[in-house]
Amino acid sequence: MLWITRILFAPNHFKVPLHKRIWHAVFGGYMVDQIALYDFKHNDKKQYLSEFDWYRSRNINGSYSHMLNNKVVFAQIIGQYCSTPEIYCVKKDKRFAGLNGRKLNSGSDLIALLDSVGAFVIKPVGAGKGKGIQIVKKAEAGYVCNDAPATEGEILHLLEDSKNILVCAYASQADYLNKIYANSANTVRMIVLRSAETKEFELCFAVQRIGAGWTGAVDNGSRGGLVARVDIETGELSEARTLHNLEVYEKHPDTGAAIKGVVIPNWENIKAGVLEASSHFPYLDIIAWDILPTKDGFTVIEANTSSGVNIIQLWGPQRYGRLGQFYREHGIIK
């Protein structure tokens, strides 16, 4: 099922011929876009991690993966150790349930809350890759949903019609991110691995994700968002790339703001904070954190039980790199 839905029929942004799509899907487990992104015409595909490798990596944390995959449960746990946007309400099927003592039993209650707090975020509890995320803000005249004008009735319909969602606080990002692109929350994916030698977590890889005009209110790489590699020693950003074309962006295509060479403020403190938060989960071996740098540090948006390999291998193969070594230690690859 994975091979059919995620690999064989994956979107083809580079117009790769059908015979190449089938060949690399059958002999390797690669999505069609990866043929172009990894430049298999000039590079050895055996050096790269495949989609099958990524999928198997989701089992490394075993039964504890469910904690990370459930956004509500994880937020309630991680909130004990570091900042995370407050979840105001969850909706299970048709029933609204306010959290933290809040009386939120209907869409109308949430509209009243929106008028009070000024903005909130609606997320599907189980979906990933930025699917279904709605950023709703109070405006001078009515409301704004994902930067588009909306009426109270439209927001109410969105809330009443949705199932299995959460509504959480809107987090304000650091100034350097607003200078690059202010229309989305631009998160940093930080992948931490437990060392086989020291048994402690270490930061393996980090990328800065940045939204653009074509991604709406989200920054996800799978939606075509920009991805810049973060130097994990200095916090400096590389040029940005995207999973939907082969362009290189040293500046943001919409704002013209520099990306390459920008240094994430307070990077050492962010690294230390993420590793400290990771230490509270001794039963996990890999955590892919999505954190939002803020004026005072960072807030945890969510954490994942693995990370897609696309946004890592844009900068070179990993089968024999640190991530591949980790996969090998856990029997994911040979």
Short mmCIF file of C-alpha atoms in Angstrom, two decimals:
data_model
loop_
_atom_site.label_atom_id
_atom_site.label_comp_id
_atom_site.label_asym_id
_atom_site.label_seq_id
_atom_site.Cartn_x
_atom_site.Cartn_y
_atom_site.Cartn_z
CA MET A 1 0.00 0.00 0.00
CA LEU A 2 2.84 2.42 0.83
CA TRP A 3 4.58 1.60 -2.44
CA ILE A 4 1.41 2.32 -4.43
CA THR A 5 0.16 5.42 -2.64
CA ARG A 6 3.34 7.19 -1.55
CA ILE A 7 5.93 6.01 -4.07
CA LEU A 8 4.44 4.77 -7.35
CA PHE A 9 1.78 7.50 -7.62
CA ALA A 10 3.67 10.34 -5.94
CA PRO A 11 3.35 13.77 -7.61
CA ASN A 12 5.72 14.23 -10.56
CA HIS A 13 6.89 17.86 -10.41
CA PHE A 14 9.82 17.29 -12.78
CA LYS A 15 7.97 15.47 -15.58
CA VAL A 16 10.17 12.39 -15.26
CA PRO A 17 9.27 9.76 -17.91
CA LEU A 18 7.03 6.88 -16.81
CA HIS A 19 9.64 4.16 -17.41
CA LYS A 20 12.12 5.92 -15.09
CA ARG A 21 9.43 6.41 -12.45
CA ILE A 22 8.60 2.69 -12.46
CA TRP A 23 12.25 1.58 -12.56
CA HIS A 24 13.30 3.61 -9.51
CA ALA A 25 10.09 2.79 -7.62
CA VAL A 26 10.59 -0.96 -8.15
CA PHE A 27 14.37 -1.08 -7.82
CA GLY A 28 15.00 1.09 -4.80
CA GLY A 29 11.74 2.49 -3.43
CA TYR A 30 12.31 6.06 -4.58
CA MET A 31 9.62 8.61 -5.35
CA VAL A 32 9.67 10.07 -8.84
CA ASP A 33 10.76 13.56 -7.70
CA GLN A 34 13.76 12.06 -5.91
CA ILE A 35 15.16 10.97 -9.29
CA ALA A 36 15.60 14.65 -10.15
CA LEU A 37 16.29 16.02 -6.66
CA TYR A 38 19.08 13.51 -6.04
CA ASP A 39 20.27 13.72 -9.66
CA PHE A 40 20.45 9.97 -10.21
CA LYS A 41 21.72 10.66 -13.73
CA HIS A 42 25.06 11.64 -12.15
CA ASN A 43 24.84 10.22 -8.59
CA ASP A 44 24.73 6.63 -7.34
CA LYS A 45 21.28 5.90 -5.91
CA LYS A 46 22.84 3.28 -3.60
CA GLN A 47 24.31 6.16 -1.58
CA TYR A 48 20.86 7.51 -0.70
CA LEU A 49 18.21 6.57 1.83
CA SER A 50 14.92 5.63 0.18
CA GLU A 51 11.29 6.20 1.11
CA PHE A 52 11.12 2.61 2.34
CA ASP A 53 14.06 3.32 4.66
CA TRP A 54 12.23 6.37 5.99
CA TYR A 55 9.02 4.40 6.50
CA ARG A 56 10.78 1.64 8.44
CA SER A 57 12.51 4.27 10.59
CA ARG A 58 9.12 5.21 11.99
CA ASN A 59 9.27 2.00 14.06
CA ILE A 60 12.54 2.78 15.85
CA ASN A 61 10.73 4.22 18.88
CA GLY A 62 8.39 1.24 19.01
CA SER A 63 5.11 1.67 20.86
CA TYR A 64 6.24 5.08 22.17
CA SER A 65 5.84 6.50 18.68
CA HIS A 66 2.14 6.95 19.40
CA MET A 67 2.94 9.61 22.00
CA LEU A 68 4.79 11.72 19.43
CA ASN A 69 2.22 11.16 16.70
CA ASN A 70 -0.66 12.41 18.86
CA LYS A 71 -0.28 16.20 18.89
CA VAL A 72 -2.59 16.70 21.87
CA VAL A 73 -0.99 14.12 24.13
CA PHE A 74 2.53 15.24 23.30
CA ALA A 75 1.73 18.92 23.88
CA GLN A 76 0.40 18.12 27.34
CA ILE A 77 3.60 16.22 28.15
CA ILE A 78 6.21 18.55 26.65
CA GLY A 79 4.55 21.57 28.25
CA GLN A 80 6.07 20.43 31.54
CA TYR A 81 9.58 20.98 30.23
CA CYS A 82 9.55 23.84 27.74
CA SER A 83 7.34 26.33 25.95
CA THR A 84 4.67 25.07 23.58
CA PRO A 85 1.55 26.84 22.26
CA GLU A 86 -1.39 26.26 24.58
CA ILE A 87 -4.08 23.96 23.20
CA TYR A 88 -7.36 25.69 23.88
CA CYS A 89 -9.73 23.04 22.64
CA VAL A 90 -9.98 19.69 20.88
CA LYS A 91 -12.86 18.42 18.82
CA LYS A 92 -13.46 14.69 18.83
CA ASP A 93 -15.93 13.84 16.09
CA LYS A 94 -18.67 16.42 16.78
CA ARG A 95 -17.86 17.18 20.42
CA PHE A 96 -15.83 20.24 21.48
CA ALA A 97 -13.76 19.88 24.65
CA GLY A 98 -11.92 22.81 26.22
CA LEU A 99 -8.57 22.14 27.90
CA ASN A 100 -6.93 23.69 30.96
CA GLY A 101 -10.27 24.50 32.53
CA ARG A 102 -11.60 26.45 29.55
CA LYS A 103 -15.34 26.17 28.87
CA LEU A 104 -15.35 25.74 25.11
CA ASN A 105 -18.31 23.63 24.08
CA SER A 106 -19.16 24.99 20.63
CA GLY A 107 -17.90 26.85 17.63
CA SER A 108 -19.51 30.00 19.03
CA ASP A 109 -17.42 29.67 22.19
CA LEU A 110 -14.30 29.52 20.03
CA ILE A 111 -15.34 32.63 18.09
CA ALA A 112 -15.63 34.46 21.41
CA LEU A 113 -12.18 33.18 22.37
CA LEU A 114 -10.79 34.38 19.03
CA ASP A 115 -12.18 37.85 19.67
CA SER A 116 -10.33 37.79 23.00
CA VAL A 117 -6.92 36.35 22.04
CA GLY A 118 -6.74 37.80 18.52
CA ALA A 119 -5.52 34.69 16.70
CA PHE A 120 -5.43 30.91 16.92
CA VAL A 121 -4.43 27.90 14.83
CA ILE A 122 -6.69 25.03 13.76
CA LYS A 123 -4.91 21.71 13.10
CA PRO A 124 -6.07 18.18 12.28
CA VAL A 125 -5.01 15.97 15.20
CA GLY A 126 -3.66 13.18 13.01
CA ALA A 127 -2.51 14.80 9.76
CA GLY A 128 1.02 15.87 8.90
CA LYS A 129 2.90 17.81 6.21
CA GLY A 130 0.92 20.98 6.92
CA LYS A 131 -2.34 19.48 5.67
CA GLY A 132 -5.48 21.19 6.93
CA ILE A 133 -3.76 23.88 9.02
CA GLN A 134 -5.76 27.09 9.28
CA ILE A 135 -4.36 30.26 10.87
CA VAL A 136 -7.28 32.43 11.91
CA LYS A 137 -6.91 36.04 13.04
CA LYS A 138 -9.22 38.79 14.21
CA ALA A 139 -9.09 41.72 11.78
CA GLU A 140 -10.41 45.28 11.95
CA ALA A 141 -13.36 44.22 9.83
CA GLY A 142 -14.18 40.56 10.34
CA TYR A 143 -11.54 37.85 10.29
CA VAL A 144 -8.66 36.50 8.22
CA CYS A 145 -8.14 32.78 7.54
CA ASN A 146 -4.77 31.86 5.99
CA ASP A 147 -4.41 35.49 4.85
CA ALA A 148 -7.79 35.50 3.09
CA PRO A 149 -10.72 37.62 4.38
CA ALA A 150 -13.40 35.54 6.11
CA THR A 151 -16.72 36.21 7.80
CA GLU A 152 -17.71 35.03 11.24
CA GLY A 153 -20.11 32.61 9.58
CA GLU A 154 -17.32 31.10 7.49
CA ILE A 155 -15.09 30.60 10.53
CA LEU A 156 -17.99 29.11 12.46
CA HIS A 157 -18.74 26.74 9.57
CA LEU A 158 -15.08 25.70 9.44
CA LEU A 159 -15.12 24.85 13.14
CA GLU A 160 -18.49 23.12 13.14
CA ASP A 161 -17.78 21.13 9.98
CA SER A 162 -14.35 19.85 11.03
CA LYS A 163 -13.73 16.59 12.88
CA ASN A 164 -10.80 15.58 15.07
CA ILE A 165 -9.07 18.93 15.24
CA LEU A 166 -7.26 20.93 17.87
CA VAL A 167 -7.30 24.70 18.33
CA CYS A 168 -4.13 26.15 19.80
CA ALA A 169 -2.50 29.50 20.50
CA TYR A 170 -0.78 31.38 17.69
CA ALA A 171 2.97 31.69 18.35
CA SER A 172 4.91 34.80 17.32
CA GLN A 173 8.22 34.07 15.62
CA ALA A 174 11.61 35.75 15.97
CA ASP A 175 12.33 38.97 14.09
CA TYR A 176 14.83 37.37 11.70
CA LEU A 177 12.04 35.10 10.41
CA ASN A 178 9.61 37.97 9.93
CA LYS A 179 12.27 39.77 7.90
CA ILE A 180 12.65 36.75 5.61
CA TYR A 181 8.93 35.91 5.29
CA ALA A 182 6.26 36.96 7.76
CA ASN A 183 3.21 35.23 6.23
CA SER A 184 3.94 31.79 7.68
CA ALA A 185 5.36 30.32 10.87
CA ASN A 186 8.85 29.29 9.78
CA THR A 187 9.99 26.34 11.85
CA VAL A 188 13.33 24.63 12.36
CA ARG A 189 13.36 20.83 12.01
CA MET A 190 15.97 19.49 14.47
CA ILE A 191 16.70 15.76 14.36
CA VAL A 192 18.19 14.33 17.54
CA LEU A 193 19.50 10.77 17.81
CA ARG A 194 20.53 8.72 20.82
CA SER A 195 24.20 7.84 20.50
CA ALA A 196 24.96 4.12 20.64
CA GLU A 197 28.17 4.94 22.52
CA THR A 198 27.19 7.59 25.07
CA LYS A 199 23.46 6.71 25.25
CA GLU A 200 22.80 10.47 25.19
CA PHE A 201 20.93 12.48 22.57
CA GLU A 202 22.95 14.41 19.99
CA LEU A 203 21.86 16.84 17.30
CA CYS A 204 22.31 15.14 13.93
CA PHE A 205 20.81 17.57 11.42
CA ALA A 206 18.80 20.79 11.29
CA VAL A 207 17.03 22.70 8.55
CA GLN A 208 15.21 26.02 8.52
CA ARG A 209 11.87 25.76 6.74
CA ILE A 210 10.42 28.92 5.20
CA GLY A 211 7.05 29.53 3.61
CA ALA A 212 6.51 31.31 0.29
CA GLY A 213 3.66 32.78 -1.68
CA TRP A 214 2.82 29.39 -3.17
CA THR A 215 2.67 27.51 0.18
CA GLY A 216 -0.08 29.51 1.87
CA ALA A 217 0.26 29.87 5.63
CA VAL A 218 2.56 26.86 6.12
CA ASP A 219 6.26 26.23 5.62
CA ASN A 220 6.31 22.48 4.95
CA GLY A 221 8.81 21.17 2.43
CA SER A 222 6.24 18.74 1.06
CA ARG A 223 4.11 21.74 0.08
CA GLY A 224 6.98 23.33 -1.81
CA GLY A 225 8.31 25.40 1.07
CA LEU A 226 11.92 26.58 1.09
CA VAL A 227 14.46 24.57 3.05
CA ALA A 228 17.85 25.90 4.15
CA ARG A 229 20.43 23.76 5.91
CA VAL A 230 21.47 24.96 9.36
CA ASP A 231 25.13 24.67 10.33
CA ILE A 232 24.61 22.86 13.63
CA GLU A 233 27.78 24.38 15.08
CA THR A 234 27.11 28.04 14.25
CA GLY A 235 23.38 28.29 13.40
CA GLU A 236 24.18 29.84 10.00
CA LEU A 237 21.76 29.20 7.12
CA SER A 238 22.81 27.91 3.72
CA GLU A 239 21.07 28.79 0.48
CA ALA A 240 17.50 27.48 0.34
CA ARG A 241 16.09 24.83 -1.95
CA THR A 242 12.64 23.32 -2.47
CA LEU A 243 11.33 19.85 -3.22
CA HIS A 244 9.31 21.12 -6.18
CA ASN A 245 12.04 22.56 -8.42
CA LEU A 246 15.83 22.70 -8.79
CA GLU A 247 16.22 26.42 -8.13
CA VAL A 248 18.68 27.71 -5.54
CA TYR A 249 17.47 30.64 -3.42
CA GLU A 250 20.07 32.77 -1.67
CA LYS A 251 17.30 35.34 -1.15
CA HIS A 252 13.58 34.85 -0.56
CA PRO A 253 11.73 34.87 -3.89
CA ASP A 254 8.86 37.01 -2.54
CA THR A 255 10.52 39.44 -0.15
CA GLY A 256 14.07 39.60 -1.51
CA ALA A 257 15.39 39.16 2.04
CA ALA A 258 18.68 37.30 2.43
CA ILE A 259 18.52 33.66 3.48
CA LYS A 260 22.07 32.45 2.92
CA GLY A 261 24.39 33.67 5.66
CA VAL A 262 21.65 34.52 8.18
CA VAL A 263 22.50 33.24 11.66
CA ILE A 264 19.72 32.02 13.94
CA PRO A 265 19.86 34.16 17.12
CA ASN A 266 20.44 32.34 20.42
CA TRP A 267 21.38 29.17 18.51
CA GLU A 268 23.49 27.71 21.31
CA ASN A 269 20.65 28.18 23.79
CA ILE A 270 18.15 26.66 21.34
CA LYS A 271 20.37 23.60 20.85
CA ALA A 272 20.85 23.19 24.59
CA GLY A 273 17.12 23.60 25.22
CA VAL A 274 16.13 21.00 22.63
CA LEU A 275 18.66 18.49 23.94
CA GLU A 276 17.55 19.14 27.51
CA ALA A 277 13.92 18.58 26.53
CA SER A 278 14.93 15.37 24.74
CA SER A 279 16.58 14.07 27.90
CA HIS A 280 13.17 13.73 29.53
CA PHE A 281 12.32 10.91 27.11
CA PRO A 282 14.80 8.13 27.93
CA TYR A 283 12.59 5.57 26.18
CA LEU A 284 12.97 7.29 22.77
CA ASP A 285 15.92 6.92 20.36
CA ILE A 286 15.03 9.52 17.71
CA ILE A 287 12.99 12.72 17.86
CA ALA A 288 12.40 15.07 14.94
CA TRP A 289 11.55 18.36 16.64
CA ASP A 290 9.71 21.20 14.91
CA ILE A 291 10.55 24.32 16.90
CA LEU A 292 9.76 27.96 16.23
CA PRO A 293 12.48 30.44 17.20
CA THR A 294 10.95 33.31 19.15
CA LYS A 295 12.11 36.59 20.61
CA ASP A 296 13.00 34.91 23.91
CA GLY A 297 14.17 31.50 22.69
CA PHE A 298 11.92 28.91 21.08
CA THR A 299 8.59 27.18 21.37
CA VAL A 300 7.90 23.56 20.43
CA ILE A 301 5.31 23.28 17.67
CA GLU A 302 5.40 19.47 17.55
CA ALA A 303 7.71 16.47 17.52
CA ASN A 304 7.78 13.50 15.20
CA THR A 305 8.93 9.91 15.51
CA SER A 306 11.08 10.22 12.38
CA SER A 307 11.88 12.72 9.66
CA GLY A 308 11.42 12.58 5.93
CA VAL A 309 14.78 12.14 4.23
CA ASN A 310 14.10 14.52 1.31
CA ILE A 311 14.83 17.69 3.24
CA ILE A 312 18.10 16.19 4.49
CA GLN A 313 19.39 14.63 1.28
CA LEU A 314 18.95 17.82 -0.71
CA TRP A 315 22.50 18.42 0.56
CA GLY A 316 23.88 15.00 -0.26
CA PRO A 317 23.33 11.29 0.38
CA GLN A 318 22.94 9.95 3.90
CA ARG A 319 23.04 6.14 3.56
CA TYR A 320 26.65 6.22 4.73
CA GLY A 321 26.33 9.42 6.74
CA ARG A 322 25.33 9.87 10.39
CA LEU A 323 21.64 9.18 9.80
CA GLY A 324 22.42 6.06 7.77
CA GLN A 325 24.75 4.86 10.52
CA PHE A 326 21.95 5.32 13.05
CA TYR A 327 19.49 3.42 10.83
CA ARG A 328 22.04 0.62 10.56
CA GLU A 329 22.42 0.43 14.35
CA HIS A 330 18.67 -0.11 14.60
CA GLY A 331 18.39 -2.66 11.81
CA ILE A 332 16.58 -0.36 9.38
CA ILE A 333 19.18 -0.79 6.64
CA LYS A 334 22.12 -3.14 6.13
#
